[in-house]
Short mmCIF file of C-alpha atoms and ligand atoms in Angstrom, two decimals:
data_model
loop_
_atom_site.label_atom_id
_atom_site.label_comp_id
_atom_site.label_asym_id
_atom_site.label_seq_id
_atom_site.Cartn_x
_atom_site.Cartn_y
_atom_site.Cartn_z
CA MET A 30 -0.17 0.02 -0.03
CA ILE A 31 1.21 3.45 -0.81
CA ARG A 32 -0.46 6.61 0.29
CA LEU A 33 0.35 10.22 -0.07
CA GLU A 34 -1.61 12.65 2.14
CA HIS A 35 -1.23 16.37 1.22
CA VAL A 36 2.51 15.86 0.29
CA SER A 37 4.28 18.84 -1.17
CA LYS A 38 8.06 19.13 -1.75
CA SER A 39 10.12 22.02 -2.40
CA TYR A 40 13.61 22.31 -3.26
CA GLU A 41 16.18 24.94 -1.67
CA LYS A 42 15.96 27.32 -4.64
CA GLY A 43 12.39 27.48 -4.24
CA VAL A 44 11.20 25.31 -6.91
CA GLN A 45 8.09 23.46 -5.70
CA ALA A 46 8.28 20.11 -7.61
CA LEU A 47 5.19 18.64 -5.53
CA ASN A 48 2.17 20.55 -4.48
CA ASP A 49 -0.48 18.86 -2.04
CA VAL A 50 -0.34 15.62 -3.88
CA ASN A 51 -3.03 13.05 -2.40
CA LEU A 52 -2.94 9.37 -3.82
CA HIS A 53 -3.56 5.79 -2.87
CA ILE A 54 -2.28 2.84 -4.61
CA ARG A 55 -3.37 -0.69 -3.51
CA PRO A 56 -1.21 -3.65 -3.02
CA GLY A 57 -1.31 -5.72 -6.40
CA GLU A 58 -1.80 -2.43 -8.61
CA PHE A 59 -0.06 -1.46 -11.81
CA VAL A 60 0.05 2.20 -12.27
CA PHE A 61 1.78 4.49 -14.71
CA VAL A 62 2.62 7.91 -13.61
CA VAL A 63 2.98 10.22 -16.74
CA GLY A 64 3.84 14.07 -16.94
CA SER A 65 6.45 16.18 -18.94
CA SER A 66 10.16 16.56 -18.03
CA GLY A 67 10.18 18.47 -14.74
CA SER A 68 6.80 17.71 -13.55
CA GLY A 69 7.70 16.04 -10.61
CA LYS A 70 7.88 12.33 -11.27
CA SER A 71 11.21 11.38 -9.93
CA THR A 72 10.63 13.67 -7.06
CA PHE A 73 7.62 11.42 -6.24
CA ILE A 74 9.51 8.29 -6.50
CA LYS A 75 12.46 9.51 -4.29
CA LEU A 76 9.64 10.34 -1.86
CA LEU A 77 8.60 6.77 -1.87
CA LEU A 78 12.07 5.48 -1.52
CA LYS A 79 12.77 8.07 1.19
CA GLU A 80 15.65 9.49 -0.46
CA LEU A 81 13.77 12.68 0.10
CA GLU A 82 11.60 13.93 2.96
CA PRO A 83 8.67 15.84 2.12
CA THR A 84 8.26 19.46 2.90
CA LYS A 85 4.68 18.89 3.80
CA GLY A 86 2.36 15.92 4.15
CA THR A 87 2.95 12.30 5.11
CA VAL A 88 3.90 9.24 2.83
CA TYR A 89 2.99 6.08 3.89
CA VAL A 90 4.84 2.97 2.25
CA ASN A 91 3.61 -0.79 3.13
CA GLY A 92 1.46 0.48 6.15
CA LYS A 93 4.28 2.80 7.57
CA SER A 94 4.73 6.60 7.59
CA LEU A 95 7.82 7.09 6.16
CA GLY A 96 8.58 10.00 8.71
CA ALA A 97 8.48 7.61 11.47
CA ILE A 98 11.22 5.22 10.07
CA SER A 99 14.66 6.28 11.49
CA HIS A 100 17.79 6.24 9.69
CA LYS A 101 18.92 2.93 11.10
CA GLN A 102 15.42 1.30 9.83
CA ILE A 103 16.01 2.75 6.17
CA PRO A 104 17.98 -0.38 4.97
CA SER A 105 15.37 -2.84 6.01
CA PHE A 106 12.65 -0.44 4.53
CA ARG A 107 13.95 -0.39 1.13
CA ARG A 108 14.54 -4.24 1.05
CA ASN A 109 10.73 -4.12 0.47
CA VAL A 110 10.89 -1.78 -2.48
CA GLY A 111 12.65 -2.33 -5.41
CA VAL A 112 13.78 0.25 -8.07
CA VAL A 113 15.15 0.36 -11.65
CA PHE A 114 16.19 3.61 -13.66
CA GLN A 115 16.46 4.74 -17.35
CA ASN A 116 20.40 3.86 -17.05
CA TYR A 117 20.35 0.49 -15.48
CA ARG A 118 22.98 1.41 -12.95
CA LEU A 119 24.66 -1.86 -13.15
CA LEU A 120 28.16 -2.72 -11.74
CA PRO A 121 30.47 -2.63 -14.61
CA ASP A 122 33.14 -4.96 -13.32
CA ARG A 123 30.82 -7.80 -12.22
CA ARG A 124 29.00 -10.48 -14.14
CA VAL A 125 25.33 -10.61 -14.55
CA TYR A 126 25.06 -13.31 -11.83
CA ASP A 127 27.21 -11.12 -9.18
CA ASN A 128 25.06 -8.00 -10.05
CA VAL A 129 21.86 -9.46 -8.87
CA ALA A 130 23.59 -11.54 -6.29
CA PHE A 131 25.35 -8.49 -4.79
CA ALA A 132 21.72 -7.21 -3.45
CA MET A 133 21.21 -10.34 -1.55
CA ARG A 134 24.64 -10.35 -0.17
CA VAL A 135 24.26 -6.57 1.25
CA VAL A 136 21.36 -7.97 3.00
CA GLU A 137 23.35 -10.76 4.20
CA ALA A 138 21.32 -13.58 2.62
CA SER A 139 22.66 -17.05 3.00
CA SER A 140 24.85 -18.61 -0.04
CA ARG A 141 22.26 -21.32 -0.09
CA LYS A 142 19.24 -18.75 -0.57
CA ILE A 143 21.45 -16.60 -3.12
CA LYS A 144 22.46 -19.97 -5.29
CA GLU A 145 18.49 -20.62 -5.34
CA ARG A 146 17.14 -17.31 -5.82
CA VAL A 147 19.70 -15.47 -8.41
CA PRO A 148 18.95 -18.22 -11.21
CA LYS A 149 15.62 -18.23 -10.51
CA MET A 150 15.36 -14.42 -11.08
CA LEU A 151 17.52 -14.39 -14.18
CA THR A 152 15.24 -17.11 -15.77
CA LEU A 153 12.03 -15.26 -14.81
CA VAL A 154 13.78 -12.11 -16.92
CA GLY A 155 14.97 -14.31 -19.60
CA LEU A 156 18.66 -13.99 -19.11
CA GLY A 157 19.05 -17.61 -17.57
CA ALA A 158 21.91 -18.32 -20.04
CA GLN A 159 23.80 -15.00 -19.82
CA TYR A 160 24.75 -15.32 -16.35
CA LYS A 161 28.38 -14.91 -16.99
CA SER A 162 28.39 -11.95 -19.26
CA PHE A 163 29.40 -8.57 -18.16
CA PRO A 164 26.79 -5.71 -18.48
CA ARG A 165 28.96 -4.19 -21.59
CA GLU A 166 28.40 -7.28 -23.32
CA LEU A 167 24.69 -6.89 -23.26
CA SER A 168 22.29 -5.09 -25.02
CA GLY A 169 20.45 -2.08 -23.34
CA GLY A 170 17.01 -4.27 -23.18
CA GLU A 171 18.91 -6.87 -21.53
CA GLN A 172 20.80 -4.91 -19.16
CA GLN A 173 17.29 -3.53 -18.20
CA ARG A 174 16.44 -7.02 -17.48
CA VAL A 175 19.18 -7.72 -15.10
CA ALA A 176 18.39 -4.37 -13.04
CA ILE A 177 15.04 -5.89 -12.96
CA ALA A 178 16.11 -9.22 -11.59
CA ARG A 179 18.24 -7.29 -9.07
CA ALA A 180 15.44 -5.13 -7.96
CA LEU A 181 13.31 -8.37 -7.25
CA VAL A 182 15.65 -10.72 -5.92
CA ASN A 183 14.98 -9.86 -2.46
CA GLU A 184 11.16 -10.14 -3.04
CA PRO A 185 10.17 -6.81 -2.53
CA LYS A 186 6.31 -5.98 -2.40
CA ILE A 187 6.69 -2.95 -4.49
CA LEU A 188 8.65 -2.23 -7.59
CA LEU A 189 9.36 1.32 -8.57
CA ALA A 190 10.67 2.16 -12.49
CA ASP A 191 11.63 5.44 -13.15
CA GLU A 192 11.56 5.80 -17.08
CA PRO A 193 12.72 2.12 -17.32
CA THR A 194 12.50 2.34 -21.17
CA GLY A 195 13.73 5.50 -21.98
CA ASN A 196 17.11 4.21 -23.42
CA LEU A 197 15.65 1.43 -25.29
CA ASP A 198 13.96 1.18 -28.97
CA LYS A 199 10.27 0.18 -29.42
CA ASP A 200 10.83 -3.37 -29.46
CA ASN A 201 12.94 -3.57 -26.46
CA ALA A 202 10.71 -1.12 -24.58
CA TRP A 203 7.59 -3.29 -25.12
CA GLU A 204 9.21 -6.39 -23.71
CA ILE A 205 10.45 -4.64 -20.57
CA MET A 206 6.65 -3.51 -20.14
CA LYS A 207 5.50 -7.03 -20.70
CA LEU A 208 7.97 -8.15 -18.10
CA LEU A 209 6.72 -5.56 -15.67
CA GLU A 210 3.31 -6.65 -16.14
CA GLU A 211 4.08 -10.45 -15.54
CA ILE A 212 5.88 -9.20 -12.27
CA ASN A 213 2.90 -7.42 -11.30
CA ARG A 214 0.67 -10.53 -12.43
CA ARG A 215 2.82 -12.27 -9.77
CA GLY A 216 1.63 -10.07 -6.92
CA THR A 217 4.17 -7.11 -6.93
CA THR A 218 3.01 -3.86 -6.75
CA VAL A 219 4.49 -1.93 -9.75
CA ILE A 220 4.54 1.90 -10.20
CA VAL A 221 6.09 3.03 -13.67
CA VAL A 222 7.17 6.43 -14.69
CA THR A 223 7.40 6.87 -18.43
CA HIS A 224 7.11 9.53 -21.23
CA ASP A 225 5.92 6.74 -23.72
CA GLN A 226 2.42 7.77 -24.76
CA GLY A 227 2.05 4.62 -26.97
CA ILE A 228 2.69 2.19 -24.27
CA VAL A 229 0.66 3.78 -21.93
CA ARG A 230 -2.12 3.30 -24.35
CA ALA A 231 -1.67 0.06 -25.15
CA MET A 232 -1.26 -1.29 -21.64
CA ASN A 233 -4.58 -0.21 -20.46
CA LYS A 234 -3.80 0.38 -16.69
CA ARG A 235 -4.18 3.09 -14.22
CA VAL A 236 -2.50 6.52 -15.11
CA ILE A 237 -1.85 8.92 -12.93
CA THR A 238 -0.74 12.31 -14.49
CA ILE A 239 1.25 15.08 -12.96
CA LYS A 240 1.59 18.70 -14.37
CA ARG A 241 4.07 21.03 -12.46
CA GLY A 242 3.72 19.01 -9.25
CA VAL A 243 0.08 18.59 -9.09
CA VAL A 244 -2.00 15.76 -10.05
CA VAL A 245 -4.08 16.68 -12.53
CA ASP A 246 -5.42 13.41 -13.71
CA ASP A 247 -5.91 9.73 -12.51
CA LYS A 248 -7.83 7.51 -14.94
CA GLY A 249 -8.48 3.75 -14.31
CA ALA A 250 -8.28 4.28 -10.61
CA LYS A 251 -10.59 1.51 -8.84
CA PRO A 252 -12.99 3.25 -6.36
CA ASP A 253 -11.67 3.70 -2.98
CA ALA A 254 -13.02 1.19 -0.88
CA ASP A 255 -11.25 1.80 2.45
P1 ADP B 401 10.51 14.96 -13.50
O1 ADP B 401 11.04 13.55 -13.19
O2 ADP B 401 9.18 14.93 -13.73
O3 ADP B 401 11.17 15.46 -14.72
P2 ADP B 401 11.61 16.00 -11.11
O4 ADP B 401 10.82 15.50 -9.98
O5 ADP B 401 13.13 15.43 -11.53
O6 ADP B 401 10.82 15.93 -12.45
O7 ADP B 401 11.73 17.52 -10.93
C1 ADP B 401 10.85 18.51 -10.67
C2 ADP B 401 11.19 19.93 -10.41
O8 ADP B 401 12.29 20.05 -9.25
C3 ADP B 401 11.95 20.16 -11.47
O9 ADP B 401 11.76 21.76 -11.67
C4 ADP B 401 13.28 20.22 -11.42
O10 ADP B 401 14.42 21.01 -11.92
C5 ADP B 401 13.40 20.47 -9.63
N1 ADP B 401 14.46 19.58 -9.07
C6 ADP B 401 14.36 18.13 -9.02
N2 ADP B 401 15.50 17.88 -8.32
C7 ADP B 401 16.20 18.98 -7.70
C8 ADP B 401 17.29 19.34 -6.83
N3 ADP B 401 17.54 18.38 -6.11
N4 ADP B 401 17.26 20.68 -6.38
C9 ADP B 401 16.61 21.71 -7.20
N5 ADP B 401 15.75 21.38 -8.09
C10 ADP B 401 15.20 20.12 -8.05
MG1 MG B 402 12.57 12.23 -13.79
#
């Protein structure tokens, strides 16, 4: 569950990136967040990761107010929120397998669990055979699949994707979206920031539109039951 109550975020130089945003995203939803460059989309993602604090209002993720999470609790909080970015952010000097395993080693998972989960995740994203490759040996679409495997390997409830197809051609972008849809079908809440109107139209999901920091449209949301 994700909830924003009267959330505003201003940056130092007086830029108001978000202005009184109220949103509810339920467990298991697939949501697009769209809006032109500078509208506040990445600020929204960073608030959900507790990379930024709101200037006003409250952000709830998985039932917890992020304001109540201490510095010490941030690593365990982030384990429940996977994230992928436009530029993949893989470790260039590590093989595909180790890029994914890294996320588990950080949380001190057992080597038995790592050996079990990493190949499973790589198979899920369609890269079971490329586990020995280095990121530079892969296409952009494949690199993004590795990033998705890494984001999901600790089984987070939520996956955030900030322009995950921004560097990809149309076919690869479409395949990444289909993969995100499959991940959502398996139960993960998925939030995708994108510019790609074609994809948004074709996928037929909830679409939250942000304009100059304000939610101006929210189409396809299910009625609020709680
Ligand atoms: P988007 O992801 O939709 O392009 P952002 O959330 O990155 O938008 O940015 C929203 C607004 O906040 C923009 O005007 C941007 O210039 C400004 N902004 C973003 N990050 C910072 C920052 N660290 N310091 C000052 N202004 C920022
Ligand atoms: Mg952005």
